[in-house]
Tab-separated table of C-alpha atoms and ligand atoms in Angstrom:
chain	number	residue	atom	x	y	z
A	1	MET	CA	13.571	-5.827	-21.414
A	2	SER	CA	13.514	-7.007	-17.799
A	3	SER	CA	14.663	-4.823	-14.908
A	4	TYR	CA	17.922	-6.745	-14.698
A	5	GLU	CA	18.856	-5.711	-18.221
A	6	ARG	CA	17.653	-2.108	-17.765
A	7	VAL	CA	19.132	-1.470	-14.325
A	8	THR	CA	22.385	-3.319	-14.777
A	9	ALA	CA	23.143	-1.469	-18.007
A	10	HIS	CA	23.950	1.531	-15.772
A	11	VAL	CA	25.929	-0.062	-12.926
A	12	ASP	CA	29.511	-1.281	-12.714
A	13	ASP	CA	28.856	-4.354	-10.606
A	14	PRO	CA	25.424	-5.851	-11.301
A	15	GLU	CA	26.191	-8.943	-9.270
A	16	ALA	CA	26.818	-6.818	-6.137
A	17	LEU	CA	23.486	-5.074	-6.752
A	18	ARG	CA	21.711	-8.411	-7.008
A	19	GLU	CA	23.384	-9.662	-3.824
A	20	GLU	CA	22.311	-6.534	-1.917
A	21	GLY	CA	18.717	-7.038	-3.068
A	22	ARG	CA	18.869	-10.695	-2.049
A	23	ARG	CA	20.190	-9.732	1.408
A	24	LYS	CA	17.248	-7.368	1.876
A	25	MET	CA	14.860	-10.151	0.862
A	26	ASP	CA	16.494	-12.657	3.242
A	27	TRP	CA	16.206	-10.194	6.127
A	28	ALA	CA	12.527	-9.635	5.374
A	29	LEU	CA	11.887	-13.371	5.125
A	30	GLN	CA	13.335	-13.924	8.610
A	31	HIS	CA	10.553	-11.716	9.969
A	32	MET	CA	7.687	-13.057	7.845
A	33	PRO	CA	6.479	-16.222	9.587
A	34	ILE	CA	3.166	-16.291	7.706
A	35	CYS	CA	4.829	-16.200	4.298
A	36	ARG	CA	7.394	-18.772	5.476
A	37	SER	CA	4.607	-21.132	6.490
A	38	LEU	CA	2.771	-20.621	3.181
A	39	ARG	CA	6.004	-21.127	1.221
A	40	GLU	CA	6.454	-24.545	2.788
A	41	GLU	CA	2.876	-25.475	1.895
A	42	PHE	CA	3.126	-24.103	-1.652
A	43	ALA	CA	6.567	-25.601	-2.347
A	44	ALA	CA	5.241	-29.028	-1.369
A	45	GLU	CA	1.859	-28.860	-3.133
A	46	LYS	CA	2.591	-26.575	-6.136
A	47	PRO	CA	-0.976	-25.201	-6.236
A	48	PHE	CA	-0.158	-22.583	-8.888
A	49	GLU	CA	1.346	-24.880	-11.506
A	50	GLY	CA	0.199	-23.738	-14.946
A	51	GLU	CA	-0.876	-20.270	-13.724
A	52	THR	CA	0.697	-16.978	-14.772
A	53	ILE	CA	0.445	-14.255	-12.155
A	54	GLY	CA	0.756	-10.603	-13.272
A	55	MET	CA	1.541	-8.177	-10.473
A	56	ALA	CA	1.803	-4.383	-10.111
A	57	MET	CA	2.986	-3.642	-6.579
A	58	HIS	CA	5.634	-1.645	-4.718
A	59	VAL	CA	8.710	-3.670	-5.622
A	60	GLU	CA	10.749	-3.776	-2.426
A	61	ALA	CA	11.929	-6.579	-0.157
A	62	LYS	CA	8.620	-7.638	1.426
A	63	THR	CA	6.755	-7.694	-1.865
A	64	ALA	CA	9.627	-9.678	-3.318
A	65	ILE	CA	9.004	-12.368	-0.708
A	66	LEU	CA	5.346	-12.567	-1.779
A	67	VAL	CA	6.408	-12.847	-5.431
A	68	GLU	CA	8.918	-15.577	-4.613
A	69	THR	CA	6.335	-17.389	-2.481
A	70	LEU	CA	3.922	-17.525	-5.424
A	71	ALA	CA	6.701	-18.678	-7.770
A	72	LEU	CA	7.671	-21.440	-5.327
A	73	GLY	CA	4.061	-22.577	-5.586
A	74	GLY	CA	4.618	-23.276	-9.276
A	75	ALA	CA	3.414	-20.021	-10.885
A	76	GLU	CA	5.173	-18.040	-13.547
A	77	VAL	CA	5.208	-14.505	-12.114
A	78	ALA	CA	5.718	-11.215	-13.953
A	79	VAL	CA	5.897	-8.125	-11.762
A	80	THR	CA	6.317	-4.371	-12.038
A	81	GLY	CA	5.939	-1.366	-9.739
A	82	CYS	CA	2.711	0.429	-8.846
A	83	ASN	CA	4.433	3.755	-8.246
A	84	PRO	CA	7.342	5.225	-10.208
A	85	LEU	CA	9.331	6.042	-7.061
A	86	SER	CA	8.764	3.066	-4.769
A	87	THR	CA	10.903	0.461	-6.535
A	88	HIS	CA	14.164	-0.683	-4.968
A	89	ASP	CA	16.332	-1.486	-7.981
A	90	ASP	CA	18.542	-3.935	-6.094
A	91	VAL	CA	15.490	-5.918	-4.994
A	92	SER	CA	13.997	-5.776	-8.481
A	93	VAL	CA	17.205	-7.201	-9.931
A	94	ALA	CA	17.389	-9.915	-7.247
A	95	LEU	CA	13.768	-10.804	-7.927
A	96	ASP	CA	14.403	-11.044	-11.630
A	97	ALA	CA	17.027	-13.704	-10.856
A	98	VAL	CA	14.494	-15.919	-9.037
A	99	ASP	CA	13.332	-18.958	-11.046
A	100	ASN	CA	10.052	-18.341	-12.896
A	101	VAL	CA	10.032	-14.610	-12.044
A	102	THR	CA	10.502	-11.647	-14.393
A	103	SER	CA	10.626	-8.187	-12.855
A	104	TYR	CA	10.120	-5.066	-14.975
A	105	ALA	CA	10.233	-2.581	-12.094
A	106	VAL	CA	12.800	0.228	-12.256
A	107	ARG	CA	12.869	3.212	-9.902
A	108	GLY	CA	12.260	6.701	-11.282
A	109	VAL	CA	10.612	5.831	-14.596
A	110	ASP	CA	8.456	8.467	-16.295
A	111	ASP	CA	4.781	7.866	-17.131
A	112	ASP	CA	5.611	6.183	-20.433
A	113	GLY	CA	8.137	3.889	-18.777
A	114	TYR	CA	5.665	3.087	-15.992
A	115	TYR	CA	2.906	1.991	-18.383
A	116	ALA	CA	5.365	0.247	-20.719
A	117	ALA	CA	6.399	-1.944	-17.777
A	118	ILE	CA	2.742	-2.757	-17.024
A	119	GLU	CA	2.352	-3.697	-20.699
A	120	SER	CA	5.380	-5.976	-20.421
A	121	VAL	CA	3.716	-7.806	-17.526
A	122	ILE	CA	0.461	-8.090	-19.486
A	123	ASP	CA	2.438	-9.576	-22.424
A	124	HIS	CA	2.873	-12.663	-20.210
A	125	GLU	CA	-0.932	-13.124	-20.482
A	126	PRO	CA	-1.685	-13.437	-16.758
A	127	THR	CA	-4.376	-15.804	-15.548
A	128	ILE	CA	-4.388	-14.095	-12.130
A	129	THR	CA	-3.647	-10.435	-11.294
A	130	VAL	CA	-2.384	-8.965	-8.042
A	131	ASP	CA	-2.533	-5.167	-7.815
A	132	ASP	CA	-1.853	-2.295	-5.456
A	133	GLY	CA	-3.968	0.566	-6.814
A	134	ALA	CA	-5.699	-1.412	-9.605
A	135	ASP	CA	-3.615	-0.047	-12.503
A	136	MET	CA	-3.071	-3.535	-13.948
A	137	VAL	CA	-6.787	-4.413	-13.831
A	138	PHE	CA	-7.687	-1.158	-15.575
A	139	ARG	CA	-5.072	-1.567	-18.233
A	140	ILE	CA	-6.277	-5.098	-19.010
A	141	HIS	CA	-9.911	-3.955	-19.220
A	142	GLN	CA	-9.097	-0.914	-21.339
A	143	GLU	CA	-6.395	-2.195	-23.656
A	144	HIS	CA	-6.514	-6.010	-23.575
A	145	PRO	CA	-10.130	-7.137	-23.081
A	146	GLU	CA	-9.355	-10.270	-25.122
A	147	LEU	CA	-7.377	-11.597	-22.105
A	148	ILE	CA	-10.302	-11.361	-19.683
A	149	ASP	CA	-11.851	-14.743	-20.548
A	150	SER	CA	-8.729	-16.590	-19.474
A	151	ILE	CA	-8.289	-14.629	-16.218
A	152	VAL	CA	-9.523	-16.559	-13.179
A	153	GLY	CA	-9.530	-13.477	-10.932
A	154	GLY	CA	-7.380	-11.107	-8.962
A	155	ALA	CA	-6.629	-9.516	-5.626
A	156	GLU	CA	-6.323	-5.814	-4.746
A	157	GLU	CA	-4.145	-4.539	-1.932
A	158	THR	CA	-5.161	-0.968	-1.104
A	159	THR	CA	-8.129	1.268	-0.249
A	160	THR	CA	-7.845	3.400	-3.375
A	161	GLY	CA	-7.663	0.331	-5.627
A	162	VAL	CA	-10.743	-1.186	-3.973
A	163	HIS	CA	-12.619	2.138	-4.386
A	164	ARG	CA	-11.763	2.199	-8.073
A	165	LEU	CA	-12.815	-1.433	-8.539
A	166	ARG	CA	-16.126	-0.873	-6.707
A	167	ALA	CA	-16.826	2.134	-8.942
A	168	MET	CA	-16.067	-0.029	-11.964
A	169	ASP	CA	-18.264	-2.826	-10.590
A	170	ASP	CA	-21.148	-0.388	-9.980
A	171	ASP	CA	-20.940	0.621	-13.646
A	172	GLY	CA	-21.012	-3.058	-14.690
A	173	GLU	CA	-17.505	-2.691	-16.129
A	174	LEU	CA	-15.539	-5.106	-13.936
A	175	LYS	CA	-15.362	-8.337	-15.891
A	176	TYR	CA	-13.606	-10.732	-13.538
A	177	PRO	CA	-13.700	-11.429	-9.782
A	178	MET	CA	-11.441	-9.345	-7.531
A	179	PHE	CA	-10.784	-9.916	-3.837
A	180	ALA	CA	-10.759	-6.753	-1.708
A	181	VAL	CA	-7.690	-7.745	0.299
A	182	ASN	CA	-7.565	-4.222	1.743
A	183	ASP	CA	-10.872	-4.681	3.541
A	184	THR	CA	-9.989	-7.694	5.687
A	185	PRO	CA	-9.347	-7.147	9.400
A	186	MET	CA	-5.922	-8.814	9.086
A	187	LYS	CA	-4.915	-6.199	6.523
A	188	ARG	CA	-6.679	-2.961	7.300
A	189	LEU	CA	-6.450	-2.980	11.114
A	190	PHE	CA	-2.692	-3.481	11.008
A	191	ASP	CA	-1.264	-2.387	7.650
A	192	ASN	CA	-3.279	0.812	7.180
A	193	VAL	CA	-3.262	1.829	10.840
A	194	HIS	CA	0.085	0.743	12.290
A	195	GLY	CA	2.017	0.272	9.065
A	196	THR	CA	1.168	3.668	7.578
A	197	GLY	CA	1.436	5.388	10.952
A	198	GLU	CA	4.887	4.054	11.742
A	199	SER	CA	6.419	4.140	8.283
A	200	ALA	CA	5.088	7.557	7.195
A	201	LEU	CA	6.395	9.190	10.358
A	202	SER	CA	9.768	7.477	10.228
A	203	ALA	CA	10.196	8.310	6.517
A	204	ILE	CA	9.416	11.997	7.217
A	205	ALA	CA	11.769	12.117	10.203
A	206	MET	CA	14.615	10.418	8.344
A	207	THR	CA	14.140	12.496	5.196
A	208	THR	CA	14.185	15.797	7.093
A	209	ASN	CA	16.243	14.972	10.219
A	210	LEU	CA	13.634	16.994	12.180
A	211	SER	CA	11.880	16.204	15.450
A	212	TRP	CA	8.179	15.599	16.114
A	213	ALA	CA	8.152	16.823	19.704
A	214	GLY	CA	6.263	20.085	20.093
A	215	LYS	CA	5.335	20.295	16.394
A	216	THR	CA	1.767	20.789	15.218
A	217	VAL	CA	0.993	17.926	12.845
A	218	VAL	CA	-2.073	18.289	10.645
A	219	VAL	CA	-3.482	14.931	9.538
A	220	ALA	CA	-5.975	15.139	6.667
A	221	GLY	CA	-8.377	12.182	6.762
A	222	TYR	CA	-9.199	10.201	9.903
A	223	GLY	CA	-9.777	6.836	8.268
A	224	TYR	CA	-7.617	3.794	8.969
A	225	CYS	CA	-4.362	5.412	7.809
A	226	GLY	CA	-5.084	8.810	9.339
A	227	LYS	CA	-5.925	7.248	12.690
A	228	GLY	CA	-2.557	5.474	12.707
A	229	VAL	CA	-0.632	8.583	11.659
A	230	ALA	CA	-2.421	10.718	14.297
A	231	SER	CA	-1.844	8.284	17.149
A	232	LYS	CA	1.834	7.687	16.336
A	233	ALA	CA	2.441	11.460	15.972
A	234	ALA	CA	0.759	12.093	19.336
A	235	GLY	CA	2.945	9.301	20.748
A	236	GLN	CA	5.998	11.291	19.590
A	237	ASP	CA	4.745	14.323	21.561
A	238	ALA	CA	3.372	16.285	18.616
A	239	ASN	CA	0.141	18.306	18.845
A	240	VAL	CA	-2.213	16.703	16.361
A	241	VAL	CA	-4.909	18.497	14.368
A	242	VAL	CA	-7.300	16.399	12.270
A	243	CYS	CA	-9.174	17.560	9.140
A	244	GLU	CA	-12.164	15.465	8.004
A	245	VAL	CA	-15.202	15.691	5.745
A	246	GLU	CA	-17.152	12.778	7.271
A	247	PRO	CA	-19.056	13.885	10.405
A	248	ARG	CA	-18.673	10.608	12.324
A	249	LYS	CA	-14.960	10.462	11.621
A	250	ALA	CA	-14.581	14.097	12.690
A	251	LEU	CA	-16.459	13.280	15.903
A	252	GLU	CA	-14.324	10.198	16.500
A	253	ALA	CA	-11.157	12.291	16.191
A	254	HIS	CA	-12.632	14.902	18.553
A	255	MET	CA	-13.619	12.262	21.142
A	256	GLU	CA	-10.165	10.712	20.884
A	257	GLY	CA	-8.630	13.961	22.018
A	258	TYR	CA	-7.481	15.651	18.820
A	259	ASP	CA	-8.262	19.166	17.665
A	260	VAL	CA	-10.521	19.051	14.619
A	261	LEU	CA	-10.372	21.992	12.234
A	262	PRO	CA	-11.202	22.783	8.617
A	263	MET	CA	-8.051	22.759	6.495
A	264	ALA	CA	-8.408	26.508	5.904
A	265	GLU	CA	-7.765	27.055	9.629
A	266	ALA	CA	-5.348	24.191	10.167
A	267	ALA	CA	-3.201	25.590	7.343
A	268	GLU	CA	-2.281	28.558	9.539
A	269	GLU	CA	-1.291	26.375	12.498
A	270	GLY	CA	0.501	23.345	11.119
A	271	ASP	CA	4.224	22.654	11.025
A	272	VAL	CA	3.785	19.314	9.233
A	273	PHE	CA	0.887	18.303	6.960
A	274	ILE	CA	0.212	14.644	6.165
A	275	THR	CA	-2.608	13.717	3.785
A	276	THR	CA	-4.237	10.282	4.075
A	277	THR	CA	-7.586	10.739	2.332
A	278	GLY	CA	-7.393	8.856	-0.982
A	279	ASN	CA	-8.990	12.027	-2.397
A	280	LYS	CA	-7.656	14.896	-4.529
A	281	ASP	CA	-7.048	18.610	-3.871
A	282	VAL	CA	-7.021	18.276	-0.101
A	283	ILE	CA	-4.352	20.988	0.203
A	284	THR	CA	-4.661	23.732	-2.426
A	285	ARG	CA	-3.762	27.348	-3.227
A	286	GLU	CA	-5.776	28.992	-0.419
A	287	HIS	CA	-4.078	26.707	2.117
A	288	PHE	CA	-0.571	27.302	0.770
A	289	GLU	CA	-1.214	31.050	0.980
A	290	ALA	CA	-1.946	30.734	4.725
A	291	MET	CA	0.953	28.441	5.707
A	292	GLN	CA	3.969	29.396	7.777
A	293	ASP	CA	7.545	29.462	6.534
A	294	GLY	CA	9.266	26.065	6.666
A	295	VAL	CA	6.248	23.749	6.775
A	296	LEU	CA	6.613	20.150	5.621
A	297	LEU	CA	4.057	18.735	3.177
A	298	ALA	CA	3.817	14.962	2.874
A	299	ASN	CA	1.265	12.600	1.389
A	300	ALA	CA	0.569	9.050	2.587
A	301	GLY	CA	-2.459	8.407	0.320
A	302	HIS	CA	-2.108	6.242	-2.759
A	303	PHE	CA	-1.908	8.841	-5.551
A	304	ASP	CA	0.087	12.070	-5.781
A	305	VAL	CA	-3.005	14.274	-6.111
A	306	GLU	CA	-3.804	15.068	-2.476
A	307	ILE	CA	-1.426	18.054	-2.326
A	308	ASN	CA	-2.074	20.210	-5.386
A	309	LEU	CA	1.452	20.741	-6.660
A	310	ASP	CA	0.285	22.677	-9.724
A	311	ASP	CA	-1.199	25.323	-7.411
A	312	LEU	CA	1.986	25.356	-5.390
A	313	ASP	CA	4.113	25.691	-8.499
A	314	ASP	CA	1.943	28.621	-9.670
A	315	LEU	CA	2.550	30.437	-6.390
A	316	ALA	CA	6.275	29.719	-6.247
A	317	VAL	CA	8.888	32.210	-7.444
A	318	ASP	CA	11.570	29.548	-7.091
A	319	ARG	CA	11.809	25.818	-6.391
A	320	TYR	CA	14.902	23.849	-5.512
A	321	GLU	CA	16.054	20.621	-3.861
A	322	ALA	CA	16.625	21.423	-0.178
A	323	ARG	CA	17.653	17.874	0.765
A	324	ASP	CA	17.451	14.494	-0.868
A	325	GLY	CA	13.683	13.888	-1.056
A	326	VAL	CA	12.702	17.457	-0.086
A	327	GLU	CA	11.818	20.156	-2.614
A	328	SER	CA	11.404	23.732	-1.366
A	329	PHE	CA	8.866	25.973	-3.078
A	330	GLU	CA	9.733	29.596	-2.337
A	331	MET	CA	6.864	32.094	-2.213
A	332	ALA	CA	7.082	35.748	-3.270
A	333	ASP	CA	7.076	36.792	0.417
A	334	GLY	CA	10.062	34.530	1.153
A	335	ARG	CA	8.177	31.648	2.843
A	336	ARG	CA	9.467	28.186	1.948
A	337	LEU	CA	7.003	25.296	1.737
A	338	ASN	CA	8.767	21.928	1.617
A	339	VAL	CA	7.293	19.014	-0.331
A	340	LEU	CA	8.521	15.521	0.461
A	341	ALA	CA	8.879	12.755	-2.142
A	342	GLU	CA	7.195	14.798	-4.903
A	343	GLY	CA	3.868	14.444	-3.076
A	344	ARG	CA	3.890	10.690	-3.684
A	345	LEU	CA	3.221	8.331	-0.805
A	346	VAL	CA	6.023	9.330	1.487
A	347	ASN	CA	6.648	6.059	3.298
A	348	LEU	CA	7.540	4.347	0.032
A	349	ALA	CA	8.613	7.093	-2.363
A	350	ALA	CA	11.007	9.072	-0.151
A	351	PRO	CA	14.619	8.111	-0.931
A	352	VAL	CA	14.865	6.500	2.531
A	353	GLY	CA	11.322	5.068	2.321
A	354	LEU	CA	11.244	1.396	3.216
A	355	GLY	CA	7.474	1.036	3.264
A	356	HIS	CA	5.657	-0.648	6.106
A	357	PRO	CA	7.401	-2.687	8.777
A	358	VAL	CA	8.093	-6.244	7.690
A	359	GLU	CA	5.784	-7.937	10.203
A	360	VAL	CA	2.819	-5.877	9.011
A	361	MET	CA	3.391	-6.742	5.374
A	362	ASP	CA	3.724	-10.408	6.286
A	363	GLN	CA	0.061	-10.239	7.294
A	364	SER	CA	-1.085	-8.328	4.215
A	365	PHE	CA	0.845	-10.585	1.863
A	366	GLY	CA	-0.303	-13.679	3.727
A	367	ILE	CA	-3.841	-12.631	2.774
A	368	GLN	CA	-2.766	-11.960	-0.826
A	369	ALA	CA	-1.239	-15.435	-1.050
A	370	VAL	CA	-4.277	-17.279	0.349
A	371	CYS	CA	-6.524	-15.256	-1.989
A	372	VAL	CA	-4.493	-16.432	-4.977
A	373	ARG	CA	-4.789	-20.012	-3.659
A	374	GLU	CA	-8.562	-19.534	-3.257
A	375	LEU	CA	-8.871	-18.294	-6.854
A	376	VAL	CA	-6.981	-21.311	-8.166
A	377	GLU	CA	-8.954	-23.784	-6.035
A	378	ASN	CA	-12.428	-22.216	-6.166
A	379	GLY	CA	-12.295	-19.459	-8.789
A	380	ASP	CA	-15.453	-20.753	-10.505
A	381	ALA	CA	-17.461	-19.950	-7.370
A	382	TYR	CA	-16.866	-16.199	-7.810
A	383	ASP	CA	-18.695	-14.043	-10.362
A	384	ALA	CA	-17.193	-10.957	-11.938
A	385	GLY	CA	-17.140	-8.156	-9.353
A	386	VAL	CA	-15.546	-7.184	-6.055
A	387	HIS	CA	-15.629	-9.872	-3.347
A	388	GLU	CA	-14.895	-9.806	0.362
A	389	VAL	CA	-12.104	-12.183	1.336
A	390	PRO	CA	-13.761	-15.222	2.985
A	391	ASP	CA	-13.546	-14.819	6.759
A	392	GLU	CA	-12.032	-18.256	7.311
A	393	LEU	CA	-9.042	-17.311	5.129
A	394	ASP	CA	-8.479	-14.188	7.215
A	395	LYS	CA	-8.697	-16.247	10.414
A	396	GLU	CA	-6.325	-18.861	8.979
A	397	VAL	CA	-3.662	-16.190	8.492
A	398	ALA	CA	-4.264	-14.776	12.004
A	399	GLU	CA	-3.846	-18.231	13.515
A	400	VAL	CA	-0.542	-18.827	11.693
A	401	LYS	CA	0.727	-15.499	13.022
A	402	LEU	CA	-0.415	-16.193	16.594
A	403	ALA	CA	1.269	-19.595	16.513
A	404	ALA	CA	4.484	-18.006	15.231
A	405	GLU	CA	4.354	-15.483	18.074
A	406	ASP	CA	3.674	-18.262	20.590
A	407	VAL	CA	0.412	-16.608	21.625
A	408	GLU	CA	-2.287	-18.941	22.894
A	409	PHE	CA	-5.891	-17.819	22.934
A	410	ASP	CA	-9.267	-19.111	24.076
A	411	SER	CA	-11.944	-20.825	22.035
A	412	LEU	CA	-15.704	-20.950	22.466
A	413	SER	CA	-17.241	-23.931	24.291
A	414	ASP	CA	-20.180	-25.652	22.557
A	415	GLU	CA	-22.529	-24.101	25.142
A	416	GLN	CA	-21.134	-20.628	24.493
A	417	ARG	CA	-21.443	-21.047	20.727
A	418	GLU	CA	-25.054	-22.190	21.102
A	419	TYR	CA	-25.784	-19.236	23.412
A	420	MET	CA	-24.251	-16.748	20.980
A	421	ASP	CA	-26.209	-18.215	18.069
A	422	SER	CA	-29.584	-18.265	19.777
A	423	TRP	CA	-32.172	-15.524	20.151
A	424	GLN	CA	-34.314	-17.280	22.785
A	425	HIS	CA	-31.955	-16.660	25.725
A	426	GLY	CA	-32.611	-13.528	27.773
A	427	THR	CA	-33.141	-12.371	31.310
B	501	NAI	P1	-10.335	5.420	4.600
B	501	NAI	O1	-11.446	5.445	3.598
B	501	NAI	O2	-10.440	4.592	5.822
B	501	NAI	O3	-10.027	6.934	5.094
B	501	NAI	C1	-10.001	8.063	4.291
B	501	NAI	C2	-10.615	9.205	5.107
B	501	NAI	O4	-10.372	10.450	4.433
B	501	NAI	C3	-12.125	9.069	5.268
B	501	NAI	O5	-12.486	9.133	6.637
B	501	NAI	C4	-12.687	10.267	4.478
B	501	NAI	O6	-13.858	10.796	5.057
B	501	NAI	C5	-11.522	11.252	4.573
B	501	NAI	N1	-11.525	12.271	3.517
B	501	NAI	C6	-11.878	12.128	2.199
B	501	NAI	N2	-11.740	13.321	1.560
B	501	NAI	C7	-11.278	14.211	2.476
B	501	NAI	C8	-10.924	15.584	2.427
B	501	NAI	N3	-11.021	16.298	1.325
B	501	NAI	N4	-10.484	16.173	3.583
B	501	NAI	C9	-10.380	15.481	4.740
B	501	NAI	N5	-10.706	14.163	4.842
B	501	NAI	C10	-11.148	13.535	3.737
B	501	NAI	O7	-9.024	5.034	3.764
B	501	NAI	P2	-7.605	4.503	4.331
B	501	NAI	O8	-7.611	3.041	4.397
B	501	NAI	O9	-7.239	5.313	5.513
B	501	NAI	O10	-6.667	4.874	3.072
B	501	NAI	C11	-6.411	6.234	2.737
B	501	NAI	C12	-5.442	6.304	1.555
B	501	NAI	O11	-4.190	5.740	1.940
B	501	NAI	C13	-5.881	5.513	0.324
B	501	NAI	O12	-5.452	6.191	-0.825
B	501	NAI	C14	-5.111	4.203	0.467
B	501	NAI	O13	-4.980	3.530	-0.758
B	501	NAI	C15	-3.815	4.711	1.012
B	501	NAI	N6	-2.984	3.756	1.739
B	501	NAI	C16	-1.669	4.098	1.826
B	501	NAI	C17	-0.789	3.270	2.463
B	501	NAI	C18	0.640	3.643	2.524
B	501	NAI	O14	1.486	2.759	2.614
B	501	NAI	N7	0.968	4.923	2.501
B	501	NAI	C19	-1.226	1.994	3.078
B	501	NAI	C20	-2.661	1.775	3.020
B	501	NAI	C21	-3.489	2.643	2.355
């Protein structure tokens, strides 16, 4: 059953829901010059004719534009969510109404519903997969290995998904080529840094209606996402404390002016905790025991395992919804520790979560789209395993964006190129 049938069974006016989703998509499209340019190319050339693309991504307006862009290129596309709380039902319904697209994403499904929707996508027998977190790739390898021979390849959006795929590749278990979209400069330097920084902070502020100024914000992980969260929080006049396990990252945070502390100490000082590690058990029982009354706990990493909610539940004498998207866990001594969006990635899973700004996702999805085109055109050139996105594809997307922004830039002269390529020149 597609999302249209499932969602609209519970609403009075399904057509109004579809129209609202379509309006959100149209707004996003206005601000996605890269996808607009690729849509024109794909609509004219139909590069994906005959392909079936299976996708598991956050189903909201920007992703919907990527899905529609691939469908306009001639593909049949089946899509579902990659997180039970990040789907926008109106967008999912609007997407389901697009020609050649079936959406199975519904917000708030339980684990069974989540995996059933992934199965529904796999039933379409995809020839290309596009993932955010690699759940679709795993499911195909574990449950449907018979499909692997007919899969040309896939593309993975996020850090955690790429980590999982590399681990699979190292074990010789990844059986088709996957592009590490996350690792390109056009994705990681903008989406992870600015996108996560801006959208995590705005989702927390809107969910709680609280200010950043003067707060102590503890950022766990100083990778791409953590760096963005730390700099945007400092820009809102918060005091930022960074927790890291990697010595060079800890040093980088220190040299960039942040306090660096072990979580055991930061736990006593923080007003707001934001995890961005891609790891598990970053905030656990001993930290909860040391925290002040009223702290906010939010996660911006891919999975909901960074804040150990089982530990928190064990310590709590009561838990209740304090606001939409905020659950208070009350301790025996009366302290209240407030978890946002069930510890799932806050910028997408909070009730007000809209995900990254549109312009940022235009870049990330531009890379996704050219990777799918590359797989269709040159898939045979890639063996099973994780592949870097070819640099010229990344540059192509950057050039489209610069042209759309009316930004002109320099190019190397022949003499400069020769100089840069030679080792004989010196003093
Ligand atoms: P990254 O690998 O650049 O950074 C992660 C950092 O966390 C590393 O520096 C690592 O040393 C540190 N770390 C690991 N375990 C730790 C621990 N126990 N305590 C403190 N620090 C620890 O990864 P990136 O790109 O920053 O992504 C982080 C997570 O965010 C991933 O799960 C990724 O999938 C997710 N992500 C979320 C987005 C969102 O929209 N919320 C967008 C992009 C990525």
